[in-house]
Coordinates of N, CA, C and O in Angstrom, one line a residue:
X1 N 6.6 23.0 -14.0 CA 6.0 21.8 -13.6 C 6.9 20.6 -13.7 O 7.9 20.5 -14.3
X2 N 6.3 19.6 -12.9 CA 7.5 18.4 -12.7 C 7.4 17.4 -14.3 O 6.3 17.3 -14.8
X3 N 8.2 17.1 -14.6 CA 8.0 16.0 -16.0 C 8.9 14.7 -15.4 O 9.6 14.5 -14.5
X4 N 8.5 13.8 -16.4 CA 8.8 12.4 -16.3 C 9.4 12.0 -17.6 O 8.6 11.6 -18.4
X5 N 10.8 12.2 -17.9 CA 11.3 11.9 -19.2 C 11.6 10.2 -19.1 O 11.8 9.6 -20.1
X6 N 11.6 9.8 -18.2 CA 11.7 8.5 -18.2 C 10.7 7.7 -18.9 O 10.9 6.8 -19.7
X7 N 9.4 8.2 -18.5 CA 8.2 7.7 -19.2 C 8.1 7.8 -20.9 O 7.1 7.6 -21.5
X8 N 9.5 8.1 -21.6 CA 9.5 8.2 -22.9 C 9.0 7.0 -23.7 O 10.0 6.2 -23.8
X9 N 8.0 6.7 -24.2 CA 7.6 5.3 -24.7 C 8.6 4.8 -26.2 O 8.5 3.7 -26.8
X10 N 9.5 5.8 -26.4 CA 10.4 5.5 -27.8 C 11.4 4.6 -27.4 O 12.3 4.0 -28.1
X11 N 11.2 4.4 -25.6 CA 12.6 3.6 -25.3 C 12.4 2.1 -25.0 O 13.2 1.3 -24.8
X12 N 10.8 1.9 -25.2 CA 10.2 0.3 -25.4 C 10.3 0.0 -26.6 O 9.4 0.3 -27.3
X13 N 11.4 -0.6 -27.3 CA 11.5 -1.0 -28.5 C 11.0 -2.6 -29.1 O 10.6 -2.9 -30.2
X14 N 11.2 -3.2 -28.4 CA 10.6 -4.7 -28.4 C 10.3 -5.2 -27.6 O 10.4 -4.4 -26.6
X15 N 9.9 -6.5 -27.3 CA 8.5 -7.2 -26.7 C 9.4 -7.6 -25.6 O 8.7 -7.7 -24.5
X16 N 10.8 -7.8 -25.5 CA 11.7 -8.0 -24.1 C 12.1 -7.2 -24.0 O 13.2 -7.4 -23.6
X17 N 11.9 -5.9 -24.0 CA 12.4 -4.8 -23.1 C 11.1 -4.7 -22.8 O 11.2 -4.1 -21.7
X18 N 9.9 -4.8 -23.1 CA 8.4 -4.8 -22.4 C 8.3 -5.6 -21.4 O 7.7 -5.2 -20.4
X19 N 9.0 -6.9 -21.5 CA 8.7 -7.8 -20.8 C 9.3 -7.4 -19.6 O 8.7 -7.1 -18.6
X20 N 11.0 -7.4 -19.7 CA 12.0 -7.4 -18.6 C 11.3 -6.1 -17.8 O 11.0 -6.4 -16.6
X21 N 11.0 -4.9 -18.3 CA 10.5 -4.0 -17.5 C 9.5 -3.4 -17.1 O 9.2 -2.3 -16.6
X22 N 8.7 -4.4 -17.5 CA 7.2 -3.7 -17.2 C 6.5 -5.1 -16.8 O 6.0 -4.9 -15.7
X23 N 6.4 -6.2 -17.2 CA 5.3 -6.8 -17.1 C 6.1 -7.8 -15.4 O 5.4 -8.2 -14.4
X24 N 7.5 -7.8 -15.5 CA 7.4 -9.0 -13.6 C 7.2 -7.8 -13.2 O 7.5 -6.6 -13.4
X25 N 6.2 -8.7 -12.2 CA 6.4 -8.9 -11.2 C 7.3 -8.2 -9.9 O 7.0 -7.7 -8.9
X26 N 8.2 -8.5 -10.5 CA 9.5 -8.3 -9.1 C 9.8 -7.2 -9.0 O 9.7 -6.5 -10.0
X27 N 10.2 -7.0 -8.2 CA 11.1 -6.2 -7.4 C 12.1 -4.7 -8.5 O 13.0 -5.2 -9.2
X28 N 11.9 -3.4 -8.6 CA 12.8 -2.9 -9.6 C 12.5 -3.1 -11.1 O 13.3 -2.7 -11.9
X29 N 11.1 -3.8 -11.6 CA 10.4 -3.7 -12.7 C 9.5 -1.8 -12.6 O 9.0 -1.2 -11.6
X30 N 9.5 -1.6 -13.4 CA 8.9 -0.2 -14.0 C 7.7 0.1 -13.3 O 7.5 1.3 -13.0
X31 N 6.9 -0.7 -13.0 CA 5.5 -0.4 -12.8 C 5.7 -0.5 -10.9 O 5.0 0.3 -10.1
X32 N 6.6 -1.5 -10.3 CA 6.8 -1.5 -8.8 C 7.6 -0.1 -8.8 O 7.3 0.7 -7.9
X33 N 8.7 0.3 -9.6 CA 9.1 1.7 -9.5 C 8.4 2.8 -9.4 O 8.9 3.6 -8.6
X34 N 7.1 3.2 -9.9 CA 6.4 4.0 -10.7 C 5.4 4.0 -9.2 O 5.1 4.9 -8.5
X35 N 5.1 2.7 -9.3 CA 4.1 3.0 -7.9 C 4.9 3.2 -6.4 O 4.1 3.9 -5.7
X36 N 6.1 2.9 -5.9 CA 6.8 3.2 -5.1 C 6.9 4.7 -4.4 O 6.7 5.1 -3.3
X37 N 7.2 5.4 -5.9 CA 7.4 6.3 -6.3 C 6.3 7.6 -6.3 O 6.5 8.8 -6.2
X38 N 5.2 6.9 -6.4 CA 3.8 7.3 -6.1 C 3.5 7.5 -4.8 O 3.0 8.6 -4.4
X39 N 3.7 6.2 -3.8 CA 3.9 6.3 -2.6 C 4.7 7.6 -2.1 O 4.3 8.8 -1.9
X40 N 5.7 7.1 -1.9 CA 6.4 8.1 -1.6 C 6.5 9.5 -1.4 O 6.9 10.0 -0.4
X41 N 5.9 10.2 -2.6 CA 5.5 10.9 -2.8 C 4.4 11.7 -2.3 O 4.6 12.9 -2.1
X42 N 3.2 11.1 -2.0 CA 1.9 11.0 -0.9 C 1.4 12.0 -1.1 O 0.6 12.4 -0.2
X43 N 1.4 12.8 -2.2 CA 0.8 14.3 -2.9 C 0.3 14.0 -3.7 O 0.9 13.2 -4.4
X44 N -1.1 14.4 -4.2 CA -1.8 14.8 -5.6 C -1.1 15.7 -6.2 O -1.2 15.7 -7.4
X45 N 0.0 16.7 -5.6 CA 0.4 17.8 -6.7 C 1.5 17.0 -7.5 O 1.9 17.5 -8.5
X46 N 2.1 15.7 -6.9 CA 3.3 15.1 -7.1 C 2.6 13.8 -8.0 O 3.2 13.0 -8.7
X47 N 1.2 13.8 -7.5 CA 1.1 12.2 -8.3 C 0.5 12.5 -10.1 O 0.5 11.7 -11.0
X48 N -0.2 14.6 -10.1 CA -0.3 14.5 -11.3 C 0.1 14.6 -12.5 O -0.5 14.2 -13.5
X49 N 1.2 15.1 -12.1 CA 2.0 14.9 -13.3 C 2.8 13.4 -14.0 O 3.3 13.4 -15.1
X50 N 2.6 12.3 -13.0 CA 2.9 11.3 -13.4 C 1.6 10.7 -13.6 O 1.9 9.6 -14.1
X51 N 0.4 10.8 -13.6 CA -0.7 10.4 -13.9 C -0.3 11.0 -15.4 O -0.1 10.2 -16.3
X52 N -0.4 11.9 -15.5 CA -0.6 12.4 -17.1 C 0.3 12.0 -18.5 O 0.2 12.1 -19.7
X53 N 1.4 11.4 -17.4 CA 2.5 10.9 -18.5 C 2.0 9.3 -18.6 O 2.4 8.5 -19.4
X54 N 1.2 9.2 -17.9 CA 0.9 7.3 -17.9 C -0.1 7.5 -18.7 O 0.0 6.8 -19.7
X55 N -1.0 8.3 -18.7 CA -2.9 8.3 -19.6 C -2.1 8.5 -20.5 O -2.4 7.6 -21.4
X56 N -1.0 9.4 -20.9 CA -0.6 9.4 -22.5 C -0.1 8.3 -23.0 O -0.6 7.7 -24.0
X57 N 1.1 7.9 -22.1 CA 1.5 6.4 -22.7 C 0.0 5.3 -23.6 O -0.1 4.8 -24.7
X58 N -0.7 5.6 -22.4 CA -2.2 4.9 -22.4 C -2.5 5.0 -23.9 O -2.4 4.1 -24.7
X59 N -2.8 6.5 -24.0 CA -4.1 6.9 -25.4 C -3.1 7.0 -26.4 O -3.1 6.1 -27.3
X60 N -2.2 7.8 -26.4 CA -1.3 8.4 -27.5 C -0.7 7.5 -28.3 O -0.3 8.2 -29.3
X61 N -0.2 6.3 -28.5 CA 1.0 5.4 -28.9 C 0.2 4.4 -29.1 O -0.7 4.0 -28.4
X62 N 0.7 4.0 -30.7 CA 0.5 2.9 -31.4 C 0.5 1.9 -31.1 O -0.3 1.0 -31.5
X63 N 1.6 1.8 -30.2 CA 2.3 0.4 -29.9 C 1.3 -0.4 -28.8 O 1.3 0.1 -27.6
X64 N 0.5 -1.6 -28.9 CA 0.3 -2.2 -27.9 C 1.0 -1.8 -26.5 O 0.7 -1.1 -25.5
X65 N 2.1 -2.7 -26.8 CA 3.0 -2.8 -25.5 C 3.2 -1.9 -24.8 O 3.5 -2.1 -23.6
X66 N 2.9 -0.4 -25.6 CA 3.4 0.8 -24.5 C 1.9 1.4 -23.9 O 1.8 2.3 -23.0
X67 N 1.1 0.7 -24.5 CA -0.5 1.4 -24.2 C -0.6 0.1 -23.1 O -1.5 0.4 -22.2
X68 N -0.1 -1.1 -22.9 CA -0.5 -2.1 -21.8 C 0.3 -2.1 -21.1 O 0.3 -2.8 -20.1
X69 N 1.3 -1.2 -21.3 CA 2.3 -0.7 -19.8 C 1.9 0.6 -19.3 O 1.6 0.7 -18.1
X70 N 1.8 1.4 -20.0 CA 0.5 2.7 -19.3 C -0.5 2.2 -18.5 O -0.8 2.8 -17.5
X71 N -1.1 1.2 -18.8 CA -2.7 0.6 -18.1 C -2.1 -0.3 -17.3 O -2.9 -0.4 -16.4
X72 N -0.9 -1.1 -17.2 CA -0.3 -2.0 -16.3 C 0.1 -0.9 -14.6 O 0.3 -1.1 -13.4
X73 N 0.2 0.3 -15.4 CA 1.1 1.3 -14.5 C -0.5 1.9 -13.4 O -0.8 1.9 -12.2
X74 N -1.1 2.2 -14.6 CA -2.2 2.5 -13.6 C -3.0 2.0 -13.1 O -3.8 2.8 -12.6
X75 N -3.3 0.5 -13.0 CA -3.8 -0.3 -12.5 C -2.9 -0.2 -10.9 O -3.3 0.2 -9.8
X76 N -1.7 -0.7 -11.4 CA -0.7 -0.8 -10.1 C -1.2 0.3 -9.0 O -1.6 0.0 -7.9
X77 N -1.1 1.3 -9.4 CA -1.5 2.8 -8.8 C -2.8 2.8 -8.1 O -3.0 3.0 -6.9
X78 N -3.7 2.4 -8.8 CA -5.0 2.2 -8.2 C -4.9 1.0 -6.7 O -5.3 1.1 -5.5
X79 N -4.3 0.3 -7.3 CA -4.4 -0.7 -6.1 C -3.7 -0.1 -4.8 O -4.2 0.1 -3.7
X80 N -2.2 0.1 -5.3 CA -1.9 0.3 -4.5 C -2.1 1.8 -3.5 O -1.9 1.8 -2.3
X81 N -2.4 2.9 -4.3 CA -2.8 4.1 -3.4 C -4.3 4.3 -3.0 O -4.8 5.2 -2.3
X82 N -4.9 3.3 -3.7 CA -6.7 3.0 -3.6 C -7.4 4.5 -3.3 O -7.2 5.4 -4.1
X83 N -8.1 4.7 -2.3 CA -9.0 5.8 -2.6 C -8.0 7.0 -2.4 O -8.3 8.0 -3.1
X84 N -7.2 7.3 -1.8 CA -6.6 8.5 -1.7 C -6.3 9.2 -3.6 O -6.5 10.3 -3.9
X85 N -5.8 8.5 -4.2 CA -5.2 8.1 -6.0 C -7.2 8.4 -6.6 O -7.3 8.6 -7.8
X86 N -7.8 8.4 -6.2 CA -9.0 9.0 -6.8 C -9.7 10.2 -7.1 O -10.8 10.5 -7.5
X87 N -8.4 10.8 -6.5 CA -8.8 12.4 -7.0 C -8.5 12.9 -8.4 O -8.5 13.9 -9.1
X88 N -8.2 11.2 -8.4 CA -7.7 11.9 -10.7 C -8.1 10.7 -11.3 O -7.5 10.1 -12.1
X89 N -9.6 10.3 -10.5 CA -9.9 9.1 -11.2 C -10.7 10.2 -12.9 O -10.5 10.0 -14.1
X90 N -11.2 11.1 -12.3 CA -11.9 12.1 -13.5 C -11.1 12.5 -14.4 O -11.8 12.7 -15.5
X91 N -9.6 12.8 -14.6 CA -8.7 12.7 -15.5 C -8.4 11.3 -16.2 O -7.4 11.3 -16.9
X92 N -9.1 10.0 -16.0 CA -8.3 8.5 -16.1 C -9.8 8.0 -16.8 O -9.7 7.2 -17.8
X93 N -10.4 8.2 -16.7 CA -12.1 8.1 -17.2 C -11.9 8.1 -18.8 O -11.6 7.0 -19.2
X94 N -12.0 9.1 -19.6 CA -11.8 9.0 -20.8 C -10.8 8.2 -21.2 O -11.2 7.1 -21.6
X95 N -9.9 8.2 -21.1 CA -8.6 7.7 -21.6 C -8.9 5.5 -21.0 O -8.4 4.7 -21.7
X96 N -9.3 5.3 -20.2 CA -10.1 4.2 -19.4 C -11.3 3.6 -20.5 O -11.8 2.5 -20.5
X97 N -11.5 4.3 -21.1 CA -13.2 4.4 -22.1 C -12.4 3.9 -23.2 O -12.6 2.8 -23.7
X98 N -11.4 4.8 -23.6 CA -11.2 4.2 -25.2 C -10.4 2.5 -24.9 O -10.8 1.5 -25.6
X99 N -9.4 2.4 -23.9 CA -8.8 1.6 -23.5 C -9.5 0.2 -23.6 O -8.9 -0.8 -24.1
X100 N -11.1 0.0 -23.1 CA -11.8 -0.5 -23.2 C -12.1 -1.4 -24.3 O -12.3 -2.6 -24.2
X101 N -12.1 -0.5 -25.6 CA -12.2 -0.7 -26.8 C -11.0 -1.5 -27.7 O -11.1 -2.1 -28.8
X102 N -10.0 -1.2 -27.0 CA -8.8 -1.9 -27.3 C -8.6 -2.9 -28.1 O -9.1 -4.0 -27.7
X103 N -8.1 -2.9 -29.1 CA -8.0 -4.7 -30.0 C -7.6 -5.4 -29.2 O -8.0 -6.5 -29.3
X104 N -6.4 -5.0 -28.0 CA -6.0 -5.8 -27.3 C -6.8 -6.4 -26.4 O -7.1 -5.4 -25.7
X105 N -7.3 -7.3 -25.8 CA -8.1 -8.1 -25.1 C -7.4 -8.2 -23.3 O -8.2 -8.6 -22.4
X106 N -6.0 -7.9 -23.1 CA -5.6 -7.6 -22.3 C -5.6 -6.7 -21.3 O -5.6 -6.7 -20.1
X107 N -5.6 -5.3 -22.8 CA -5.8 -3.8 -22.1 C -7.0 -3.9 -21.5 O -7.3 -3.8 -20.3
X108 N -7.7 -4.2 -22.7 CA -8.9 -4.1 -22.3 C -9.5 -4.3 -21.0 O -10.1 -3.4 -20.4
X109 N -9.2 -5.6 -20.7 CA -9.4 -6.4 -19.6 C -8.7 -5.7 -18.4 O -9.1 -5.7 -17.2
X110 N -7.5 -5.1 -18.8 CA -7.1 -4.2 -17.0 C -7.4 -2.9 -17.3 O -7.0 -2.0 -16.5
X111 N -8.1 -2.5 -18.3 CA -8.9 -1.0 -18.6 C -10.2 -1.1 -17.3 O -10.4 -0.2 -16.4
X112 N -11.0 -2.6 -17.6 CA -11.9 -2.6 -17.0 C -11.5 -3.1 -15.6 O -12.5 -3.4 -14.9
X113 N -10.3 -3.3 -15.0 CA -10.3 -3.5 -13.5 C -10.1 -2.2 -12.7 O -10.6 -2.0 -11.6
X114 N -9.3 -1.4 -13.3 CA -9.3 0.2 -13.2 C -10.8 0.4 -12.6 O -11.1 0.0 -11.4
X115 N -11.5 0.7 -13.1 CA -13.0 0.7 -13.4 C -13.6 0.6 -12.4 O -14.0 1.4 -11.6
X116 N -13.4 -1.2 -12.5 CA -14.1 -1.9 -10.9 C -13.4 -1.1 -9.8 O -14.1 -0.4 -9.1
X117 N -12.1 -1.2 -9.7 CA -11.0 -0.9 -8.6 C -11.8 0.7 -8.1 O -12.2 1.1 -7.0
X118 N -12.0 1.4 -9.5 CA -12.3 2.9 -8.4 C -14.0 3.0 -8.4 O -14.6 3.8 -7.7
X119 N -14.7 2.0 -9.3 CA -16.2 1.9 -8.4 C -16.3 1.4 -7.2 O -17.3 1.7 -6.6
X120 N -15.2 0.5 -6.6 CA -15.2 -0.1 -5.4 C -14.7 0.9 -4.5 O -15.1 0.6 -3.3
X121 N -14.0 2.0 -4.7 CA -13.6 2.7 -3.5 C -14.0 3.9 -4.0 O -13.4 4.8 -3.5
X122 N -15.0 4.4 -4.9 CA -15.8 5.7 -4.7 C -17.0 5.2 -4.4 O -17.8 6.1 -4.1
X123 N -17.3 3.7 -4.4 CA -18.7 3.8 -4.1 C -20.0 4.2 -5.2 O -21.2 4.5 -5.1
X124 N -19.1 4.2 -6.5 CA -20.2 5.5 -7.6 C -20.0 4.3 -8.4 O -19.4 3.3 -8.0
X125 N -20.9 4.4 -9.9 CA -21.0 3.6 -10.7 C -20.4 4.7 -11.8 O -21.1 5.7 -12.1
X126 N -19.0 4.3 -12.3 CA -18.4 4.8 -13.0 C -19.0 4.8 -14.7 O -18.8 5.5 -15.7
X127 N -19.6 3.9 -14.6 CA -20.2 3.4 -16.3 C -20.6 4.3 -17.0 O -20.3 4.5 -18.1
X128 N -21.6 5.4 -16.3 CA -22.3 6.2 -17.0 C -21.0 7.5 -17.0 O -21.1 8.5 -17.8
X129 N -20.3 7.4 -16.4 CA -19.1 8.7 -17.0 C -18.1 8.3 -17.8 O -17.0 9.0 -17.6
X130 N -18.1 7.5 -18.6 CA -17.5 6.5 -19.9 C -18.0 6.7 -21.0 O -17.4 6.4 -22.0
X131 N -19.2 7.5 -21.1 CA -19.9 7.5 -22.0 C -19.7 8.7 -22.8 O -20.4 8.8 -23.8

């Protein structure tokens, strides 16, 4: 199976290497990589295994910054591959739920646009599979 060692979260060590590579905006930041890359790719068998290294970043890790660059990552994804990227909205659901709950008010807040993003393009009301 394909792996993503890049996605190693031990290599965000402080709040400007979060910054510089995950949160602009521009061009060659982590998350425009990650979704490019997504693109690109144009496969569910290619986009799951990068889905699974992002929900971990997500759930697994202590660290704010690496759980708001997992949810930065898959927000990106959502937007940009919109309903096609919904075949693994059912893998993103749990991990989406706890995110929610977040002390962070940030995550939280793009836990819940995930949410909206794929009730808007499945058409379903995601709330009750959160539960």
């Amino acid at each position: 199976p394909l792996t993503f060692p890049f996605m190693d979260s031990s290599s965000l060590t402080d709040r400007d290497a979060y910054n510089r590579l995950v949160v602009r905006a521009e061009a060659g930041s982590v998350v425009s990589c990650l979704s490019s890359l997504a693109t690109a790719a144009g496969k569910e068998q290619l986009w799951k295994p990068l889905n699974h290294e992002i929900l971990q970043a997500c759930a697994r890790d202590d660290r704010s910054d690496v759980r708001q660059a997992g949810v930065t990552c898959l927000l990106s994804l959502f937007q940009t591959l919109g309903e096609e990227y919904m075949v693994l909205i059912p893998e993103c659901l749990p991990v989406l739920a706890e995110l929610l709950e977040d002390a962070n008010e940030d995550i939280a807040g793009m836990a819940q646009q995930c949410i909206t993003i794929g009730e808007d393009l499945t058409g379903e009301n995601l709330q009750d599979s959160l539960l």
